[in-house]
Coordinates of C-alpha atoms in Angstrom, one line a residue:
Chain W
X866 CA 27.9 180.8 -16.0
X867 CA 28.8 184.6 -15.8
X868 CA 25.2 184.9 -17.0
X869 CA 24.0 182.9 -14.0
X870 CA 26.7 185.0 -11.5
X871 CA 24.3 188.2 -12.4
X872 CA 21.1 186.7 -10.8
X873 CA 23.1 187.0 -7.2
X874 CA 21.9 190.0 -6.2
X875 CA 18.4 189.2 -7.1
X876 CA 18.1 186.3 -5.3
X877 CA 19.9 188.1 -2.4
X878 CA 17.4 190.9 -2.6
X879 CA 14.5 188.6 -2.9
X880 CA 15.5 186.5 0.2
X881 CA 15.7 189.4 2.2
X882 CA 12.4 190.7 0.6
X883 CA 10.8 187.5 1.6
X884 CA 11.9 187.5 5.6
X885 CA 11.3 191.3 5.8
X886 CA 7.6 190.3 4.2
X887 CA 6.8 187.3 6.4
X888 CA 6.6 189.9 9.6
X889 CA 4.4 191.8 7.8
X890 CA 0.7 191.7 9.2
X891 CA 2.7 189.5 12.3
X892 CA 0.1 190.2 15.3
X893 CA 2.7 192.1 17.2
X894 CA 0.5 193.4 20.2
X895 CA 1.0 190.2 22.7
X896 CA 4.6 189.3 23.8
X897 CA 6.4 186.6 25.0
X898 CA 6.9 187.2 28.8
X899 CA 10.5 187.7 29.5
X900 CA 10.2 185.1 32.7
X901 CA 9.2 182.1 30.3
X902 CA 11.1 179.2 31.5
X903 CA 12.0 181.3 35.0
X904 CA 10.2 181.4 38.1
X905 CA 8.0 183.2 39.8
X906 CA 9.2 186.1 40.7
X907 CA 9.1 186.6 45.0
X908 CA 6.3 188.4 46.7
X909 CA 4.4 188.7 49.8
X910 CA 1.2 189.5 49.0
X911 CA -2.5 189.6 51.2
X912 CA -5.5 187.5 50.4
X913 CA -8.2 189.7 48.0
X914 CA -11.1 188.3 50.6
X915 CA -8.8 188.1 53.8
X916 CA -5.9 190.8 54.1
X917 CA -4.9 189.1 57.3
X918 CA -3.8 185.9 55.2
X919 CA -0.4 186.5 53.1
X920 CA 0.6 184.4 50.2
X921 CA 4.3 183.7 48.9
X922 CA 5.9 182.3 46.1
X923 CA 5.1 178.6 47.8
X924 CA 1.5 178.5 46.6
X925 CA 3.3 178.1 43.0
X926 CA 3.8 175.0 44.0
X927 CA 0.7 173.0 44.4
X928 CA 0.6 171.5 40.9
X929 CA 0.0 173.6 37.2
X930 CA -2.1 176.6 37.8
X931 CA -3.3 179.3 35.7
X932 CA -2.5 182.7 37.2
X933 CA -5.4 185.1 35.9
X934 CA -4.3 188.6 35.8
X935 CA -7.6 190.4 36.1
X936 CA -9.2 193.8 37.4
X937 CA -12.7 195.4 38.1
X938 CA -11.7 198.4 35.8
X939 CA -10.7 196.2 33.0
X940 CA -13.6 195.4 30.6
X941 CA -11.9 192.5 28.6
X942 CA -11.6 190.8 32.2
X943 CA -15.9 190.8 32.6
X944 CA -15.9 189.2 28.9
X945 CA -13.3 186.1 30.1
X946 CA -15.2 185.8 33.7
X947 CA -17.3 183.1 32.7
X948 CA -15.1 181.2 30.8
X949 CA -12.9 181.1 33.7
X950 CA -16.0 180.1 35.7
X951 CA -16.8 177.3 33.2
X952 CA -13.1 176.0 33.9
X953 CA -12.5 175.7 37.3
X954 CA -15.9 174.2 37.5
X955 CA -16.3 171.8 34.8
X956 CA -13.0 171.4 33.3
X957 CA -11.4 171.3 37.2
X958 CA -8.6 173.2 36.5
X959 CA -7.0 175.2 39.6
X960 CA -6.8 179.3 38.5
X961 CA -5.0 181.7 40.5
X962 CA -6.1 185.4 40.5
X963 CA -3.9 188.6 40.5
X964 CA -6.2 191.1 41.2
X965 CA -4.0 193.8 39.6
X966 CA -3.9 197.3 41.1
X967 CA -7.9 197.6 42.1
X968 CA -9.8 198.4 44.8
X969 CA -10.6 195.8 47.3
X970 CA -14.4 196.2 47.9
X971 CA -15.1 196.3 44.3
X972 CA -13.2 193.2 43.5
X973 CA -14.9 191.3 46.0
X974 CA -18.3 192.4 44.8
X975 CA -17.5 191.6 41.7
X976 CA -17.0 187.9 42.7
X977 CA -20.3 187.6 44.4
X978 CA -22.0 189.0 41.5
X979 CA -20.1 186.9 38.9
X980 CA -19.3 184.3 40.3
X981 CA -15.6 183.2 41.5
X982 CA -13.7 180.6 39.4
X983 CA -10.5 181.5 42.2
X984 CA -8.8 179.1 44.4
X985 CA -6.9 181.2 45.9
X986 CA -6.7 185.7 44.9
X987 CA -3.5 187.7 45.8
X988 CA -4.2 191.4 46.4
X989 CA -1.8 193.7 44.2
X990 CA -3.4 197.1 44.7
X991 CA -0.4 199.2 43.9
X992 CA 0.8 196.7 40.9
X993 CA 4.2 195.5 42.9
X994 CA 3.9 191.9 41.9
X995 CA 2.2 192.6 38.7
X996 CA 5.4 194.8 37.7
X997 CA 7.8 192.1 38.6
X998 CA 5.8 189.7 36.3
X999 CA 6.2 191.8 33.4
X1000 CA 2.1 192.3 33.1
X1001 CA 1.3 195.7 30.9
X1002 CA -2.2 195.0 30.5
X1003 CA -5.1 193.0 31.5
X1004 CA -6.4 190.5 31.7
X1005 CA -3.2 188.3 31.1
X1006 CA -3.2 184.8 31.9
X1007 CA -0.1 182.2 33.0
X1008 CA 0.3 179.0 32.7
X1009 CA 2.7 178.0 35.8
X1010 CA 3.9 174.7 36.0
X1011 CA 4.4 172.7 40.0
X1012 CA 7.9 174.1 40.2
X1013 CA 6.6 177.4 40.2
X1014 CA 8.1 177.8 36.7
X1015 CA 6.2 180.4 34.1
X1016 CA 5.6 178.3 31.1
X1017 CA 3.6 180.5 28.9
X1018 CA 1.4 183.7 28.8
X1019 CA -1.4 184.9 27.0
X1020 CA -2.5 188.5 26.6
X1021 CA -6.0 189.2 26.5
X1022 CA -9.5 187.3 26.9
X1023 CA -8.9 183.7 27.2
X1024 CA -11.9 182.2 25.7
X1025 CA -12.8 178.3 24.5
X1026 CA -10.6 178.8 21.6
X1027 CA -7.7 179.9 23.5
X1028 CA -8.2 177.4 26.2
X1029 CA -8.4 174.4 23.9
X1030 CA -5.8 175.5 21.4
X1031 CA -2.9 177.1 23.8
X1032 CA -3.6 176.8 27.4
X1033 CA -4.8 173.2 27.8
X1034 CA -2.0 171.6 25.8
X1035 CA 0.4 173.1 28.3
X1036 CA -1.9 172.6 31.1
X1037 CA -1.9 168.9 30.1
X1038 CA 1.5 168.7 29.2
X1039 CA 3.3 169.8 32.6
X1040 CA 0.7 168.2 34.7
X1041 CA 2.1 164.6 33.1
X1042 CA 5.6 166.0 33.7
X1043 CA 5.0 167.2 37.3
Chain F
X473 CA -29.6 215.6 33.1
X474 CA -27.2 217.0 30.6
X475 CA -25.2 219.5 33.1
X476 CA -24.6 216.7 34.9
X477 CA -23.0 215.1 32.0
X478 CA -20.9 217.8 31.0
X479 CA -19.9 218.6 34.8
X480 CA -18.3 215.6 34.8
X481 CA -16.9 215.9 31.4
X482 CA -15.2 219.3 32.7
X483 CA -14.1 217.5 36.0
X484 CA -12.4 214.7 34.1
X485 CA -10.3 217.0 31.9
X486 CA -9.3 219.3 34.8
X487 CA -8.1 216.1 36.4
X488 CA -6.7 215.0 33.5
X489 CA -4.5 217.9 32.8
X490 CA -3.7 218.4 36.4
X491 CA -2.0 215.0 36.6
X492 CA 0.0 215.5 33.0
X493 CA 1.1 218.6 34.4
X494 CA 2.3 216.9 37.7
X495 CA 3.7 214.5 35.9
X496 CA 6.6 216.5 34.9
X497 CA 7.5 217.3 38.7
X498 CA 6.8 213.7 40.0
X499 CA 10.0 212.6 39.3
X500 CA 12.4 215.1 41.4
X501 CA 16.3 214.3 41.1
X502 CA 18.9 216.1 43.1
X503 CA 22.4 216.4 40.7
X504 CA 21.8 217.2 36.8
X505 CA 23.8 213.9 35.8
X506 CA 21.4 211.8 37.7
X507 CA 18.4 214.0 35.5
X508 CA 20.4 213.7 32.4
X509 CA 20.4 209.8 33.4
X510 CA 16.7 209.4 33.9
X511 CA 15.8 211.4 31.0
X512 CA 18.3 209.3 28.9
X513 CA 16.9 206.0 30.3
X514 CA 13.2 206.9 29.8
X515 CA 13.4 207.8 26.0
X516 CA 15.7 204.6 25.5
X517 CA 12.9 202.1 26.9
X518 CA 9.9 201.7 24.9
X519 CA 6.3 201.2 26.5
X520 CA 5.0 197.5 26.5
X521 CA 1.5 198.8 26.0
X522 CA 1.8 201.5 23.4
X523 CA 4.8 200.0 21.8
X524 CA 5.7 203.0 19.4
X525 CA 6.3 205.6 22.2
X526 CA 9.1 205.9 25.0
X527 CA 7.9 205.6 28.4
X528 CA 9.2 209.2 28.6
X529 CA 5.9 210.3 26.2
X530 CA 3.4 207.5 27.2
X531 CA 0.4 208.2 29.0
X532 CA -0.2 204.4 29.7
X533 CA 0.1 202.9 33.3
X534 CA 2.5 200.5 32.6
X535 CA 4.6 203.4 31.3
X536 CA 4.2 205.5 34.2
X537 CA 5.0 202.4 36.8
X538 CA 8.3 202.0 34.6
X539 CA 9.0 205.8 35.1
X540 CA 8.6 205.2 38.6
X541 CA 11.1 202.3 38.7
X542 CA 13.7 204.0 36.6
X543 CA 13.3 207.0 39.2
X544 CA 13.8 204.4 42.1
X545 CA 16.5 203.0 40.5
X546 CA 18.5 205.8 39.0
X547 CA 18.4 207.5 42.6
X548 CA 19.7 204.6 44.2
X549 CA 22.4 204.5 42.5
X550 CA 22.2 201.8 40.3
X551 CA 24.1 201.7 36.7
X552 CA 22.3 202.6 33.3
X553 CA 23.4 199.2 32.4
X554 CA 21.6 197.7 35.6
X555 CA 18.5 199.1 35.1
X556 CA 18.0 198.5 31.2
X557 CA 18.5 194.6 32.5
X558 CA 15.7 195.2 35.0
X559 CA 13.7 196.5 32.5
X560 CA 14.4 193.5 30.0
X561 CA 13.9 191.1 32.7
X562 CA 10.9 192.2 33.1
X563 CA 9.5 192.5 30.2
X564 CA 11.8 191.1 27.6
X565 CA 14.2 192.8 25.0
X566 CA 11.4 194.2 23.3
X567 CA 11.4 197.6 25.5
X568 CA 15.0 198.4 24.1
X569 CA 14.5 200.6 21.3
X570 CA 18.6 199.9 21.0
X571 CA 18.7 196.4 21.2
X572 CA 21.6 194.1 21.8
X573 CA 23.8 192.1 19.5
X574 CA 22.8 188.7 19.6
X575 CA 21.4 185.7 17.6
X576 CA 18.1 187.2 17.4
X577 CA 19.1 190.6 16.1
X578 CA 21.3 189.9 14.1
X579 CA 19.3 190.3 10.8
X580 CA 17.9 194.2 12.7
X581 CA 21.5 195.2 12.8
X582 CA 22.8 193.3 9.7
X583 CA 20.1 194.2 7.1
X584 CA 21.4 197.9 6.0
X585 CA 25.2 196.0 5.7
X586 CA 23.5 193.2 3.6
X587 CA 21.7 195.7 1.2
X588 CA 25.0 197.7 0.8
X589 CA 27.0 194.3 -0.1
X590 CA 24.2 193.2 -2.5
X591 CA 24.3 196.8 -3.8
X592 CA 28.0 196.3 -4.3
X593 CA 27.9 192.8 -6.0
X594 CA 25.9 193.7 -8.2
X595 CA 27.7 197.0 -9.8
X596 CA 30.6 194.5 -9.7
X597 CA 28.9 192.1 -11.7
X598 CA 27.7 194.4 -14.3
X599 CA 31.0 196.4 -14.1
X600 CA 32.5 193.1 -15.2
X601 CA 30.1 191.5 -17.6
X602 CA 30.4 194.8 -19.4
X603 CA 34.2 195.0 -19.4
X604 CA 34.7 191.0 -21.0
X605 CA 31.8 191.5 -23.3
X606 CA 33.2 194.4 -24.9
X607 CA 35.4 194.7 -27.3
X608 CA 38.6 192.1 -26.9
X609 CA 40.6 189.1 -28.6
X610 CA 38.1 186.4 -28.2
X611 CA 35.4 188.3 -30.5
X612 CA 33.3 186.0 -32.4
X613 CA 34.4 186.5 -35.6
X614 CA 35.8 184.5 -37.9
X615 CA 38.9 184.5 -39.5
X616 CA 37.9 185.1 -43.1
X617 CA 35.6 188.2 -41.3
X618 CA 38.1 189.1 -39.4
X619 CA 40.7 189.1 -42.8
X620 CA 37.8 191.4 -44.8
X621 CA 37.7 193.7 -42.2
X622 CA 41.5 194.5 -42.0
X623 CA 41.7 195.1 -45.5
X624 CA 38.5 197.2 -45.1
X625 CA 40.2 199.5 -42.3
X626 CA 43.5 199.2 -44.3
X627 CA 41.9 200.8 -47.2
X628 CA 40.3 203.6 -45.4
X629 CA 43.2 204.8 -43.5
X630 CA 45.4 204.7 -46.9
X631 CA 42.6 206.7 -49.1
X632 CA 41.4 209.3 -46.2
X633 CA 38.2 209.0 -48.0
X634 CA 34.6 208.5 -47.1
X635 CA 33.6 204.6 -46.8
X636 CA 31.9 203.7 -50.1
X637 CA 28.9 201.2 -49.9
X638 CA 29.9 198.0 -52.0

């Protein structure tokens, strides 16, 4: 029984050896937004193609979106384009842009050239909205649910893989709840 | 063809090193507490982007646009405590390098506590395994051993003598 007492500390040190080991090799580069499971934050922010045409919080409110976090200076953003083409037009999903801290001209050049899988763009040339979102990088994409709730976020290209295996689940999931 | 190239190249860097250098003055804060404050508040948040440098040292956007906000907030007035929540709000408890007590870090702040205890168990432990297996009343020896070896020790101590092999 004594004998048995000894092996404590090993099994101590092992447990801890084992939780400290399962975070190793973790992908700790993409983070859980802070705003999951909060809403939107508030902005007031122009149309990308029409500045005379100002968007708030209520076009969070129209059903599940995905809220595409994407800039002409951003090179991962050119490699999603057109899988976010291929979505809004054969998979019908609705995709909001954030055209994060770019220049307007470019962006909207960029959209005739490649195509533009947007229903609707808010302008965020100096990053205000961005900031209040928590984005540090892009392209970053939400999934926002018809209360205007953030329900999830991904950081970095969203490709078929990602689409199928995290961002349609919830797409489908709220849009049965909403 | 090449000039051009390295033109450019030289333009960039000028550019480059202009803007770190205006970096320093970008922020200006009148009293030397409200400087100490910022100073103190940028080296306690950590970048989202770089993730193993303060926004104090990081070159990234993100970082700078967090300096900015710190600035904004620090010279209106707002509480250290106030801004680290904006900051986490933001962009989560992750940009604390000090983090607070709670369920999730518990094991961050507990772990050096928990190798001490084990640490301590263990010389315990040995301390007392070592102490009841030495030598005591409950030795495994029997009583006709135990018997020889009294009149063993009895003899030596009477004779003085070295211990003769039988």
């Amino acid at each position: 029984m004594k004998r048995l007492l000894l092996f404590i500390p090993l099994l101590l040190a092992v447990a801890l050896g084992v939780v400290l080991f399962s975070g190793i090799g973790k992908d700790n580069s993409t983070l859980a937004s802070a705003l999951i499971g909060k809403p939107v934050p508030a902005f007031d922010l122009a149309s990308l193609q029409d500045p005379d045409t100002h968007y708030q919080g209520d076009v969070f409110r129209e059903g599940v979106v995905l809220l595409n976090v994407w800039g002409t200076w951003c090179p991962s953003c050119r490699v999603e384009h057109p899988e976010l083409v291929r979505l809004a037009r054969e998979e019908g999903v609705t995709i909001l842009g954030l055209n994060y801290k770019d220049n307007r001209d470019a962006a909207i050049d960029w959209l005739q050239k490649l195509g533009n899988p947007y229903e609707r763009i808010l302008f965020d040339p100096q990053g205000k909205f961005g900031f209040d979102l928590g984005v540090y990088g892009a392209p970053e994409t939400y999934v926002i649910d018809g209360d205007g709730i953030v329900r999830y976020r991904h950081v970095g290209v969203v490709d078929d893989k990602v689409w199928r295996e995290e961002l349609k689940p919830l797409v489908d999931q709220y849009r049965k709840e909403g | 063809m090449r000039a051009l190239l390295l033109l450019s190249l030289i333009g960039c860097l000028v550019g480059f090193s202009a803007a770190v250098q205006a970096a320093d003055d970008t922020y200006p804060l009148d009293s030397a507490q409200d400087r100490q404050r910022f100073e103190t508040l940028t080296r306690e948040l950590r970048c989202p982007k770089c993730q193993n440098q303060s926004i104090a040292d990081s070159n990234a956007p993100i970082a700078s646009d967090m300096r900015a906000e710190v600035h904004r907030l620090v010279q209106a007035g707002e509480s250290n405590e106030a801004i680290m929540e904006a900051m986490t709000g933001r962009f989560g408890e992750f940009v604390r390098y000090r983090p607070e007590f709670e369920p999730r870090t518990v094991l961050l702040w507990l772990t050096p506590l928990i190798v001490v205890l084990i640490g301590l168990l263990a010389v315990f432990l040995v301390v007392r395994r070592s102490r009841s297996a030495g030598p005591g009343r409950d030795s495994p020896i029997s009583e006709q051993e135990r018997a020889r070896l009294d009149a063993w020790l009895d003899e030596d101590s009477d004779t003085d003598s070295p211990r003769q092999p039988r």
